[in-house]
PDB file of C-alpha atoms in Angstrom:
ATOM      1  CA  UNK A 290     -15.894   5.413  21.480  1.00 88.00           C
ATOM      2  CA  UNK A 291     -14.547   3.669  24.527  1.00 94.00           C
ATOM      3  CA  UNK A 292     -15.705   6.394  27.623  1.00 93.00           C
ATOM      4  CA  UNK A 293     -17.682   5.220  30.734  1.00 94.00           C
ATOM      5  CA  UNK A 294     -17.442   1.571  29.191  1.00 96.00           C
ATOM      6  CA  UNK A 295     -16.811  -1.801  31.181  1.00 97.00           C
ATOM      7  CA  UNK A 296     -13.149  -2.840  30.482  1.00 97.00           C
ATOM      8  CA  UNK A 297     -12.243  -6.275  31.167  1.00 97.00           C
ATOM      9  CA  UNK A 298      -8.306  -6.221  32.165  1.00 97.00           C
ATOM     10  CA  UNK A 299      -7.193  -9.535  31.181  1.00 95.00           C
ATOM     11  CA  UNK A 300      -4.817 -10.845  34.267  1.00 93.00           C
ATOM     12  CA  UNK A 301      -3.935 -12.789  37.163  1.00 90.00           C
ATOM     13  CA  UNK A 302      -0.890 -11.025  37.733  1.00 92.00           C
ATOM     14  CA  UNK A 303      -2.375  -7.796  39.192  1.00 95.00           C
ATOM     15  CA  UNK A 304      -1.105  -5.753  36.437  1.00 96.00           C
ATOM     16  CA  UNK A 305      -4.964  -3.932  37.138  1.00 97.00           C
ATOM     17  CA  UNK A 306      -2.955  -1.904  39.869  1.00 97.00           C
ATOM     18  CA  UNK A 307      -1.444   0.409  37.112  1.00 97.00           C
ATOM     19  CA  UNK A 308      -3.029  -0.452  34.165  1.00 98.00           C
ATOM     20  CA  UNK A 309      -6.805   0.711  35.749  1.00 97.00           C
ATOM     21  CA  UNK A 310      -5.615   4.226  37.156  1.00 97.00           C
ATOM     22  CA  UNK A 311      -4.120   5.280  33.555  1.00 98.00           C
ATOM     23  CA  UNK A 312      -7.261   4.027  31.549  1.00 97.00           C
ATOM     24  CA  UNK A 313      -9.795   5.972  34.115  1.00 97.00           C
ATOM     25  CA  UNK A 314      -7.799   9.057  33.998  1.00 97.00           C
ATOM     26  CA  UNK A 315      -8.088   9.013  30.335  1.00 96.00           C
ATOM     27  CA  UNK A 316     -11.515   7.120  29.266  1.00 96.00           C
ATOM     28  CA  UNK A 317     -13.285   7.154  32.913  1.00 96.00           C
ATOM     29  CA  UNK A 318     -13.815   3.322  32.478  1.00 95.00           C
ATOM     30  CA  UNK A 319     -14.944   1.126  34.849  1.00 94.00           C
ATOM     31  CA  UNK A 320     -12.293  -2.324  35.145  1.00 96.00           C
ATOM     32  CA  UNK A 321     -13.005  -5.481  36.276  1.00 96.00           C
ATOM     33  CA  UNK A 322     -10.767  -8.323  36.535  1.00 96.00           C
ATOM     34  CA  UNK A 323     -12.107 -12.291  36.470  1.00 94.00           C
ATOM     35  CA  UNK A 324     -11.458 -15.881  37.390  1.00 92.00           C
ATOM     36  CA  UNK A 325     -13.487 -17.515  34.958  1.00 92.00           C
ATOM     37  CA  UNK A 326     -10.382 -17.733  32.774  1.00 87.00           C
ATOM     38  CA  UNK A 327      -6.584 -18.597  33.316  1.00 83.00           C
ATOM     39  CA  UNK A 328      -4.118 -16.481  31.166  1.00 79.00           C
ATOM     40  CA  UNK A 329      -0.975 -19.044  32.389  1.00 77.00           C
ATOM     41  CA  UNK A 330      -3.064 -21.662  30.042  1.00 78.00           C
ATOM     42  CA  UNK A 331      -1.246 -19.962  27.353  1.00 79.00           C
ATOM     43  CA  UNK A 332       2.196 -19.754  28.803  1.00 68.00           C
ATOM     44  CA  UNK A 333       4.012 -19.645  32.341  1.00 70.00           C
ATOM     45  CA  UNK A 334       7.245 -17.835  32.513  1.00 69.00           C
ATOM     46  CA  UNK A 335       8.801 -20.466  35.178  1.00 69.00           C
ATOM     47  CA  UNK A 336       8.418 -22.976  32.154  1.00 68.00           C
ATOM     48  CA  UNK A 337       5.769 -25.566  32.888  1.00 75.00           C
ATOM     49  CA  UNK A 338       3.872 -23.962  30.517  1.00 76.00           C
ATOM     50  CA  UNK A 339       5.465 -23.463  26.891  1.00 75.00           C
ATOM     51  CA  UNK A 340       4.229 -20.449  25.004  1.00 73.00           C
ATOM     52  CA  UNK A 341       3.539 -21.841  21.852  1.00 78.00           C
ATOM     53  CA  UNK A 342       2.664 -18.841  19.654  1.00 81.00           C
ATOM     54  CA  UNK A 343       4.691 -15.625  19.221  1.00 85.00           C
ATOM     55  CA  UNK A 344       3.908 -12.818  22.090  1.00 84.00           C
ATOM     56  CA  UNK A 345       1.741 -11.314  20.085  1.00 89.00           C
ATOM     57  CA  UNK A 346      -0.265 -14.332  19.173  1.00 90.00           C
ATOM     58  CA  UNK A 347      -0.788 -15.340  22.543  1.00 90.00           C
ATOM     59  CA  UNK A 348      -1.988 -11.689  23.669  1.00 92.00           C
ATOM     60  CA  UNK A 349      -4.376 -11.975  20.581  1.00 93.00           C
ATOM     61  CA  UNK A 350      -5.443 -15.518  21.957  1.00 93.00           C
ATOM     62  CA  UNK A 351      -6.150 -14.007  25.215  1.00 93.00           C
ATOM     63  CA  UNK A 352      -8.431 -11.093  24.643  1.00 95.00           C
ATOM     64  CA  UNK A 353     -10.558 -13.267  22.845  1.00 95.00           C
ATOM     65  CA  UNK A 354     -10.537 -16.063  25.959  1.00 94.00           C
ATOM     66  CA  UNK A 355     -11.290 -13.172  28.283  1.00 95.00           C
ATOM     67  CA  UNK A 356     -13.910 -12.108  26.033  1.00 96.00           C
ATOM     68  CA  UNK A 357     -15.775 -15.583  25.470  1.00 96.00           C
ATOM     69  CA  UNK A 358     -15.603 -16.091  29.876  1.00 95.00           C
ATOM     70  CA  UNK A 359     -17.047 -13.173  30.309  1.00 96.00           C
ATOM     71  CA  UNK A 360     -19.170 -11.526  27.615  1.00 96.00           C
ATOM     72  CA  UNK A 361     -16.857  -8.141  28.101  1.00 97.00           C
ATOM     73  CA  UNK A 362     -16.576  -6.568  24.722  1.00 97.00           C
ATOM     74  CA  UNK A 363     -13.887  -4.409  25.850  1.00 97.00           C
ATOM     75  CA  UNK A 364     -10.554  -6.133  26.908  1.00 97.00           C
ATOM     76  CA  UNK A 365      -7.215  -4.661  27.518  1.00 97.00           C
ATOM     77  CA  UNK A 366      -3.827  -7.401  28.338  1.00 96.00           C
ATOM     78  CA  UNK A 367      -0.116  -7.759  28.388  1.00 94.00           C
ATOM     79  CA  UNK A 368       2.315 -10.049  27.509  1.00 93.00           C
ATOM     80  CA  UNK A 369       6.119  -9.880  28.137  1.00 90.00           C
ATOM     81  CA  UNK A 370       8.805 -11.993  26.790  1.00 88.00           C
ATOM     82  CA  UNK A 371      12.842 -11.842  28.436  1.00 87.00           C
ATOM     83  CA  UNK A 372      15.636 -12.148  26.886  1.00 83.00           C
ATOM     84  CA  UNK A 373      18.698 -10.726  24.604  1.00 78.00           C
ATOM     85  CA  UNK A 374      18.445  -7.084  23.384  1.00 77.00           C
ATOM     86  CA  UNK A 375      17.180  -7.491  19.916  1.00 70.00           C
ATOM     87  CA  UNK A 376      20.062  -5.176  18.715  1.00 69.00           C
ATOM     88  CA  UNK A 377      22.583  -5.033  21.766  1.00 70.00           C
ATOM     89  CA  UNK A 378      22.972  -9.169  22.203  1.00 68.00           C
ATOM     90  CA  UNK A 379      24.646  -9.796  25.079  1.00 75.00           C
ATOM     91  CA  UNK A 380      22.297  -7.315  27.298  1.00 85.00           C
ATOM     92  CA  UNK A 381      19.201  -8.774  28.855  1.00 88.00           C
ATOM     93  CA  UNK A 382      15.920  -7.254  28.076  1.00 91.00           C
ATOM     94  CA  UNK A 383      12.075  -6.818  28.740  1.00 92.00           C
ATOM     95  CA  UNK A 384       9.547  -6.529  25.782  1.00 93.00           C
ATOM     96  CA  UNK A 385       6.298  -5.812  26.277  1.00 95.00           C
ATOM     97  CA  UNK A 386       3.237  -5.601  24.295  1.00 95.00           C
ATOM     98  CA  UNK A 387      -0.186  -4.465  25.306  1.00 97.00           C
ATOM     99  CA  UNK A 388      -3.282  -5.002  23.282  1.00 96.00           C
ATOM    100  CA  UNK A 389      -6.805  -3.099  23.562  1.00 97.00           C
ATOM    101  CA  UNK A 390      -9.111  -5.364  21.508  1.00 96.00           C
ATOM    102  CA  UNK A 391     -12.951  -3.572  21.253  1.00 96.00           C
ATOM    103  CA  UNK A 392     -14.899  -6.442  19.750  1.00 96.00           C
ATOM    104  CA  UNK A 393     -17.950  -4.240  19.613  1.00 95.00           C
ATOM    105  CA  UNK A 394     -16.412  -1.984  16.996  1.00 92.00           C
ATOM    106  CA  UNK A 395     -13.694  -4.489  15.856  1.00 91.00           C
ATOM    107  CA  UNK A 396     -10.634  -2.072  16.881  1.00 92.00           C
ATOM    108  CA  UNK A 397      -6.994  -3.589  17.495  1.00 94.00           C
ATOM    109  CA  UNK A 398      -4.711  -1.268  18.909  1.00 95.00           C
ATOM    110  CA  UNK A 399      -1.073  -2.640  19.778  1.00 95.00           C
ATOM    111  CA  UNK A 400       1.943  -1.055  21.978  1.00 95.00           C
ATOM    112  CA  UNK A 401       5.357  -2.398  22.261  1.00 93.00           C
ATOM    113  CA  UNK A 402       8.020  -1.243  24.796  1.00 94.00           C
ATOM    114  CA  UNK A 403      11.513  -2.437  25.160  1.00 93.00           C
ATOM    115  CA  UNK A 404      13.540  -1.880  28.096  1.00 94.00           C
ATOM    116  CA  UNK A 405      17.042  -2.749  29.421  1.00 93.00           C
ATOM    117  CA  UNK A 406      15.401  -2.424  32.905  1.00 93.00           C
ATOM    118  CA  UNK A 407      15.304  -6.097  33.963  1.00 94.00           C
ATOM    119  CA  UNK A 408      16.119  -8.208  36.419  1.00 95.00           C
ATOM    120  CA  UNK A 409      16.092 -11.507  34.027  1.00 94.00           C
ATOM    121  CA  UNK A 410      18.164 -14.459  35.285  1.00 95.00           C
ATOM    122  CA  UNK A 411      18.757 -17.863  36.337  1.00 95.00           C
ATOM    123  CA  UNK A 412      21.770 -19.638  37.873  1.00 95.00           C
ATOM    124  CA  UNK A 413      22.239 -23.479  39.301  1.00 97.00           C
ATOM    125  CA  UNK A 414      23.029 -22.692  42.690  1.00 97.00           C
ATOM    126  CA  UNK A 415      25.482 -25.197  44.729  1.00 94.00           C
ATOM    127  CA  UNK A 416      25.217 -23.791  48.660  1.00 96.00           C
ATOM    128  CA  UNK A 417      23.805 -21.162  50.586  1.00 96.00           C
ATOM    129  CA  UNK A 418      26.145 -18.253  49.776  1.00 96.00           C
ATOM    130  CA  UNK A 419      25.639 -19.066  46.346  1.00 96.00           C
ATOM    131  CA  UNK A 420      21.820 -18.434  46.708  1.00 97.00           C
ATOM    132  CA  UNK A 421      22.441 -15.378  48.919  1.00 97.00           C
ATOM    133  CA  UNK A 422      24.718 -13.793  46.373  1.00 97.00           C
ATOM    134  CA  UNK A 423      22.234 -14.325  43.421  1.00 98.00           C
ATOM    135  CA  UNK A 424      19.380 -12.994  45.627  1.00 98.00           C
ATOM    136  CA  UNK A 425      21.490  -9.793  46.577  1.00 97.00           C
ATOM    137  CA  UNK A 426      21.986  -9.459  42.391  1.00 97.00           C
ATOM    138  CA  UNK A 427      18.073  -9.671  41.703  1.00 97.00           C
ATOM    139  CA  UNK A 428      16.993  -6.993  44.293  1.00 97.00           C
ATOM    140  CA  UNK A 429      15.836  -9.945  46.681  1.00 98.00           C
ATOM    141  CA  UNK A 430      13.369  -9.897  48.756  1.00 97.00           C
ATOM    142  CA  UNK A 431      11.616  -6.687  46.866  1.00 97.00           C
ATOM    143  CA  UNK A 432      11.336  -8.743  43.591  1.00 98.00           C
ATOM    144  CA  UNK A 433      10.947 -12.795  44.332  1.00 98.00           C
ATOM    145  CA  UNK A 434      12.810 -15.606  43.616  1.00 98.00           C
ATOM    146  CA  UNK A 435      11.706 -19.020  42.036  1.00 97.00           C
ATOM    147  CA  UNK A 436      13.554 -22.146  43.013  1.00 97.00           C
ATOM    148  CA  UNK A 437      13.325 -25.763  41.744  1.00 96.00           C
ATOM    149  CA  UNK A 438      15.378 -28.691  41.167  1.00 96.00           C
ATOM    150  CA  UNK A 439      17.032 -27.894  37.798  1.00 95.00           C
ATOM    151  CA  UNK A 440      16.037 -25.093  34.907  1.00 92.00           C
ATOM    152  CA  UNK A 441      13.830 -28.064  32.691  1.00 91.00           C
ATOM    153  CA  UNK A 442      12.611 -29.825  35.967  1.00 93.00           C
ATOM    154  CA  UNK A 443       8.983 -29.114  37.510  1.00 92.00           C
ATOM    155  CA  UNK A 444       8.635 -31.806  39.870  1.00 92.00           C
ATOM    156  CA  UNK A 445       8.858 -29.656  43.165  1.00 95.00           C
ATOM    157  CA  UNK A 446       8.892 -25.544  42.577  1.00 96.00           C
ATOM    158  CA  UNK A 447       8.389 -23.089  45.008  1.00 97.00           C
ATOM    159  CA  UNK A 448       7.634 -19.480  43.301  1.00 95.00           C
ATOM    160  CA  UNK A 449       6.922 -15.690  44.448  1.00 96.00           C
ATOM    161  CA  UNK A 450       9.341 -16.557  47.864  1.00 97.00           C
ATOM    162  CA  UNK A 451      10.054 -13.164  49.079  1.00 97.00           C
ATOM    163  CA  UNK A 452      11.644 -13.751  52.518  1.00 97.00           C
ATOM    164  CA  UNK A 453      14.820 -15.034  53.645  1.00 97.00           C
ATOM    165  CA  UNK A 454      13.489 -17.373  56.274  1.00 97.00           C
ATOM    166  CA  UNK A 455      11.342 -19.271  53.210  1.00 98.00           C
ATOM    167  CA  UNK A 456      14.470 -18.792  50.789  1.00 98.00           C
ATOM    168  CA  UNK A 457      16.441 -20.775  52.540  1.00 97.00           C
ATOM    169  CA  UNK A 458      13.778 -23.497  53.864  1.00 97.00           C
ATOM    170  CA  UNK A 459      12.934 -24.004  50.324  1.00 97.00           C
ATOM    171  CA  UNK A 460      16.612 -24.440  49.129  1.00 98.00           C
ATOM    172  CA  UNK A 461      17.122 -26.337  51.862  1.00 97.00           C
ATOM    173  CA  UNK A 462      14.435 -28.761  51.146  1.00 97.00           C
ATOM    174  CA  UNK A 463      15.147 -29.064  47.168  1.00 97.00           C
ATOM    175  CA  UNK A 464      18.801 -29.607  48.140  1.00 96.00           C
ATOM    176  CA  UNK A 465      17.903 -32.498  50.209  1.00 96.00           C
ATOM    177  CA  UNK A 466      15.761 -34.180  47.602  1.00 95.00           C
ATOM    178  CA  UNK A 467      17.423 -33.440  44.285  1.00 96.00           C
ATOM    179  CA  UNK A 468      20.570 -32.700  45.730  1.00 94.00           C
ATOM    180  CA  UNK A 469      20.241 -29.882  42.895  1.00 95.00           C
ATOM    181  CA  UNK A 470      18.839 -26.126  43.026  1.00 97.00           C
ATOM    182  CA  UNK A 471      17.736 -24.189  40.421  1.00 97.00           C
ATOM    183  CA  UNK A 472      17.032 -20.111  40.987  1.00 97.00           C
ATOM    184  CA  UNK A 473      15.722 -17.750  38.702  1.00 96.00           C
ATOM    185  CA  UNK A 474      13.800 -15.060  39.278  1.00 97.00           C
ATOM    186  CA  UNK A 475      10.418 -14.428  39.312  1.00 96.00           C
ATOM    187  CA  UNK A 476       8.687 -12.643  36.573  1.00 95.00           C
ATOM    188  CA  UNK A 477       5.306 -12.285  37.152  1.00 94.00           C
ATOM    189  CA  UNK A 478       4.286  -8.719  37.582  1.00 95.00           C
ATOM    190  CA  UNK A 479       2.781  -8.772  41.133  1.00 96.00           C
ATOM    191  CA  UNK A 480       6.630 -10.188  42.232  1.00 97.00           C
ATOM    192  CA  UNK A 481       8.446  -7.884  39.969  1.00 97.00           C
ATOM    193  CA  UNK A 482       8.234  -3.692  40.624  1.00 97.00           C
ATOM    194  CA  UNK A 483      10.558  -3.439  37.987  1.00 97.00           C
ATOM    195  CA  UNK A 484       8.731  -5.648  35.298  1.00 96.00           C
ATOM    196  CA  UNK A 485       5.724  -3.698  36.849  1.00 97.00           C
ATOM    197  CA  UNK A 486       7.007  -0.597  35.656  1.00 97.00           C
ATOM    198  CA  UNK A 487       7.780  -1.588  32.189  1.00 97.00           C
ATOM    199  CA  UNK A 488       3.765  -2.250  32.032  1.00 97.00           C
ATOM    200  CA  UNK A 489       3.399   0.732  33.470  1.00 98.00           C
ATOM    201  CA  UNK A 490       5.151   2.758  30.239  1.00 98.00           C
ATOM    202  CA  UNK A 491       3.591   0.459  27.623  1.00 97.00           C
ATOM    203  CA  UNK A 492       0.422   1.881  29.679  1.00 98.00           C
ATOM    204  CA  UNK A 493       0.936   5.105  28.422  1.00 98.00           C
ATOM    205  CA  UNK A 494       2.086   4.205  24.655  1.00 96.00           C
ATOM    206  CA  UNK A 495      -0.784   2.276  24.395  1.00 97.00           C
ATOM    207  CA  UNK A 496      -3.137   5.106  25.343  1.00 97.00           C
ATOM    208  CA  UNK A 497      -1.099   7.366  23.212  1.00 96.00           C
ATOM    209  CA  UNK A 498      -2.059   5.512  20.246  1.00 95.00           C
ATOM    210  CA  UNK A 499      -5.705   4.858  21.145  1.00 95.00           C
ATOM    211  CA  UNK A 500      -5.810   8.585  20.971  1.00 95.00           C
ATOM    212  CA  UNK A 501      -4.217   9.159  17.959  1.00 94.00           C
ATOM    213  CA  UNK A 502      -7.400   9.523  15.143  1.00 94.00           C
ATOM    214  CA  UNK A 503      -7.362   9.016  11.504  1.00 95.00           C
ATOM    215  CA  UNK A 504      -7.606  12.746   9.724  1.00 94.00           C
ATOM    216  CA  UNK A 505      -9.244  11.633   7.258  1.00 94.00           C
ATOM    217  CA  UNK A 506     -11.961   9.352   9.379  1.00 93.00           C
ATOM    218  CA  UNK A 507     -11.080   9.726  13.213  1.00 93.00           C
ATOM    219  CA  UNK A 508     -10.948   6.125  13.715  1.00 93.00           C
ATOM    220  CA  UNK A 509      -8.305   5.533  16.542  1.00 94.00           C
ATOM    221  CA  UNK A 510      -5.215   3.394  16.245  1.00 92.00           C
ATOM    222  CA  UNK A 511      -3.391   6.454  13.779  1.00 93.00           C
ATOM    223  CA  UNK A 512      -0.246   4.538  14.075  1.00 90.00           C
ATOM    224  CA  UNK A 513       3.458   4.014  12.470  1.00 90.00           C
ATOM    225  CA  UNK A 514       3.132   1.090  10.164  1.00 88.00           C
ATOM    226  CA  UNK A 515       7.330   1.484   8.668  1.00 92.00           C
ATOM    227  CA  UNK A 516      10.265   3.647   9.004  1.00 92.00           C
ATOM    228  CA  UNK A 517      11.750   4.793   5.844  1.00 94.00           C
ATOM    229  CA  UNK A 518      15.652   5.294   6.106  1.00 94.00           C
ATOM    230  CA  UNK A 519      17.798   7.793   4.211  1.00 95.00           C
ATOM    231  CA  UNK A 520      18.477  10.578   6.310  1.00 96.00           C
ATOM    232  CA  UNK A 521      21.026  12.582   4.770  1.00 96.00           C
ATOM    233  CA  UNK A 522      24.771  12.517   6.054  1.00 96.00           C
ATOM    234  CA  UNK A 523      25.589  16.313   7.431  1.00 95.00           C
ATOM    235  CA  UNK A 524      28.852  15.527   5.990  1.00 95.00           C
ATOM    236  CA  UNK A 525      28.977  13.974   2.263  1.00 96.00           C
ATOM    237  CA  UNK A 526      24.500  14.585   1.527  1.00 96.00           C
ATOM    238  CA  UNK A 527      24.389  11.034   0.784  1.00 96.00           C
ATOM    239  CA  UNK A 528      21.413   8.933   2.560  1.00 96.00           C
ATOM    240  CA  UNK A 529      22.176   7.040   5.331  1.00 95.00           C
ATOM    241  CA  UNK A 530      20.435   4.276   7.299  1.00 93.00           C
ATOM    242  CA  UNK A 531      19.165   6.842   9.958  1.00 94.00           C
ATOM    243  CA  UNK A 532      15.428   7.535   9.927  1.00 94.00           C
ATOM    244  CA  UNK A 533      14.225   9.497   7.186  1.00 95.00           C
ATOM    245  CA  UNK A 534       9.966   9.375   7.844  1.00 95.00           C
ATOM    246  CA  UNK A 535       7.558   7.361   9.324  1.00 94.00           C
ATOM    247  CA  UNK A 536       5.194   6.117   7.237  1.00 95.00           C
ATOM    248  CA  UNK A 537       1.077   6.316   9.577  1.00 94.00           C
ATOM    249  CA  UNK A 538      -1.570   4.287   8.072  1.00 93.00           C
ATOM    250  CA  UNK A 539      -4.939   3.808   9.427  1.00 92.00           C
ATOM    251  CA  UNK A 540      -6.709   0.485  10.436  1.00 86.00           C
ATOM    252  CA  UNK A 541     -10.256   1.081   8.667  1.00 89.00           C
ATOM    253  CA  UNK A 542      -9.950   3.438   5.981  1.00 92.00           C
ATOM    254  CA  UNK A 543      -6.338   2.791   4.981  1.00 91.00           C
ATOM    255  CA  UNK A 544      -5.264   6.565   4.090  1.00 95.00           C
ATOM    256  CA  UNK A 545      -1.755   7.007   4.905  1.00 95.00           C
ATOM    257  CA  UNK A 546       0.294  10.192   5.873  1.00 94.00           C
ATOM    258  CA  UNK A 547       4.529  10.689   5.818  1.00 95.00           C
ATOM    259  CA  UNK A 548       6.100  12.303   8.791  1.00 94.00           C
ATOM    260  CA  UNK A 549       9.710  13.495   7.894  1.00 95.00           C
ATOM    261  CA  UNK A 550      12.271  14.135  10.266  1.00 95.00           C
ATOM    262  CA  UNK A 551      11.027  12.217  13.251  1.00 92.00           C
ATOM    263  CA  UNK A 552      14.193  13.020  15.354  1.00 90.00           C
ATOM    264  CA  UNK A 553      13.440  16.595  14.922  1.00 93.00           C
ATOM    265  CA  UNK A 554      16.789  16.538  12.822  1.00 95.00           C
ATOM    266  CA  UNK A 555      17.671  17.170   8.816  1.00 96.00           C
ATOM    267  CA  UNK A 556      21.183  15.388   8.651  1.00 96.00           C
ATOM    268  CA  UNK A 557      22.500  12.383  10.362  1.00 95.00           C
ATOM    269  CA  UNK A 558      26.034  12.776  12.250  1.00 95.00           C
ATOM    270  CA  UNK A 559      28.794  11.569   9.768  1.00 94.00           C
ATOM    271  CA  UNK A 560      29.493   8.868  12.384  1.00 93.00           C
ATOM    272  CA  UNK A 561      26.480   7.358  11.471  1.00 93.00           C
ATOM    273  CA  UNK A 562      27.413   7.371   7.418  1.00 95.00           C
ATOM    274  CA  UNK A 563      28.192   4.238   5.835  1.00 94.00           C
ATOM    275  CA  UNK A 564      30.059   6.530   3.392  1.00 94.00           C
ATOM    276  CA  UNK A 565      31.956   8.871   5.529  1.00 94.00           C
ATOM    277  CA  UNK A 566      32.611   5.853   8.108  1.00 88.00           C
ATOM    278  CA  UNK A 567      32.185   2.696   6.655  1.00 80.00           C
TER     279      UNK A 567
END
């Protein structure tokens, strides 16, 4: 269904440089990327630009913007949000979701990927050691910096500086003006490795579930749609909140299959019981 077909990779980022590799290793397709469209329309992570939608919204919204520029009926983007660890709240975080949207065959396949591995953060910076110290903390120069007057003010911003000599010119410069400077880093992949790599894995997931078919109609997209707690405490049998199944469902025909024992495990550690460790 999607070999040897044109896929439009929705950026201006250069997330093509990993994304394209994994999707002609798998599907042999031939990418493109285009101008006639600007994805930072929707949102710009150094704020000038609110996202207004959810993440997954917006990465809805731009598949089908890519798709009315350019007439590609095969479109593949990202979209990444930072911030607290949905479960661990005082750890910084990078979520990612990647969509493949095939509006010849009206498929929708979705990946998510969570990671602890981020360089998120922002800090109002009062001299030059102050700057140099935050830049040594956000593996400066090999991931950029972003500097303007204060977080909520665009007036003057200098994004994706990567070298000391331009660090400091542009602090220098904001300093003089404002007599304020705000750093924070910068986010968008082609300034990020690590962010890069994040993409990178939701790559994979993504392809993962492309390629997982329907048994009953091999329509791709197979995927988890919940997760049904009660795992059984080794200790007392009761259910716990662990993982029992995963409940698959798929996207056209609806028939649904239970996995059990996703963890490859039958009983939960009693650490885990609400009963034996309340």
């Amino acid at each position: 269904m999607f070999e040897e077909r044109k896929l439009l990779i929705a950026t201006k980022h250069q997330k093509e440089l990993v994304i394209a590799p994994l999707f002609w290793e798998e599907f042999r397709n031939y990418y493109f990327t285009s101008d006639a469209f600007d994805t930072d329309s929707l949102g710009t992570f150094s704020g000038e630009i609110d996202r207004k939608e959810d993440a997954l919204s917006t990465l809805r919204e731009k598949c089908i913007i890519a798709n009315k520029a350019t007439n590609c009926d095969l479109v593949v983007a990202s979209e990444g949000s930072f911030g607290a660890h949905p479960t661990l709240f005082f750890v910084q975080a990078n979520e990612e979701f990647m969509m493949l949207k095939d509006f010849k065959n009206d498929i929708e396949i979705v990946a998510r990927e969570i990671s602890l591995e981020t360089n998120f953060n922002g800090k109002l910076i009062t001299n030059e050691a102050d700057l140099l110290e935050f830049a040594e903390k956000v593996n400066f120069p090999s991931h950029a910096i972003i500097l303007k007057p204060e977080e909520k003010n665009f007036s003057k911003i200098f994004k994706g500086i990567n070298t000391k000599d331009v660090l400091l010119k542009s602090y220098n410069e904001l300093k003089q003006e404002f007599n304020s400077v705000y750093a924070e880093t910068d986010m968008r992949a082609m300034f990020n490795p690590t962010r890069m790599k994040v993409i990178e894995q939701v790559t994979h997931k993504l392809i993962e579930k492309i390629k997982s078919l329907c048994p009953r109609c091999s329509f791709p997209g197979f995927d988890i749609v919940n997760a049904m707690p009660g795992l059984p405490c080794e200790n007392c049998l009761l259910p716990t909140r662990s993982t029992l199944s995963y409940l698959y469902q798929c996207k056209k025909c609806c028939y649904e299959k239970e996995l059990h024992y996703p963890r490859g495990i039958k009983f939960e550690d009693p650490t885990y019981c609400d009963n034996c460790n309340p």
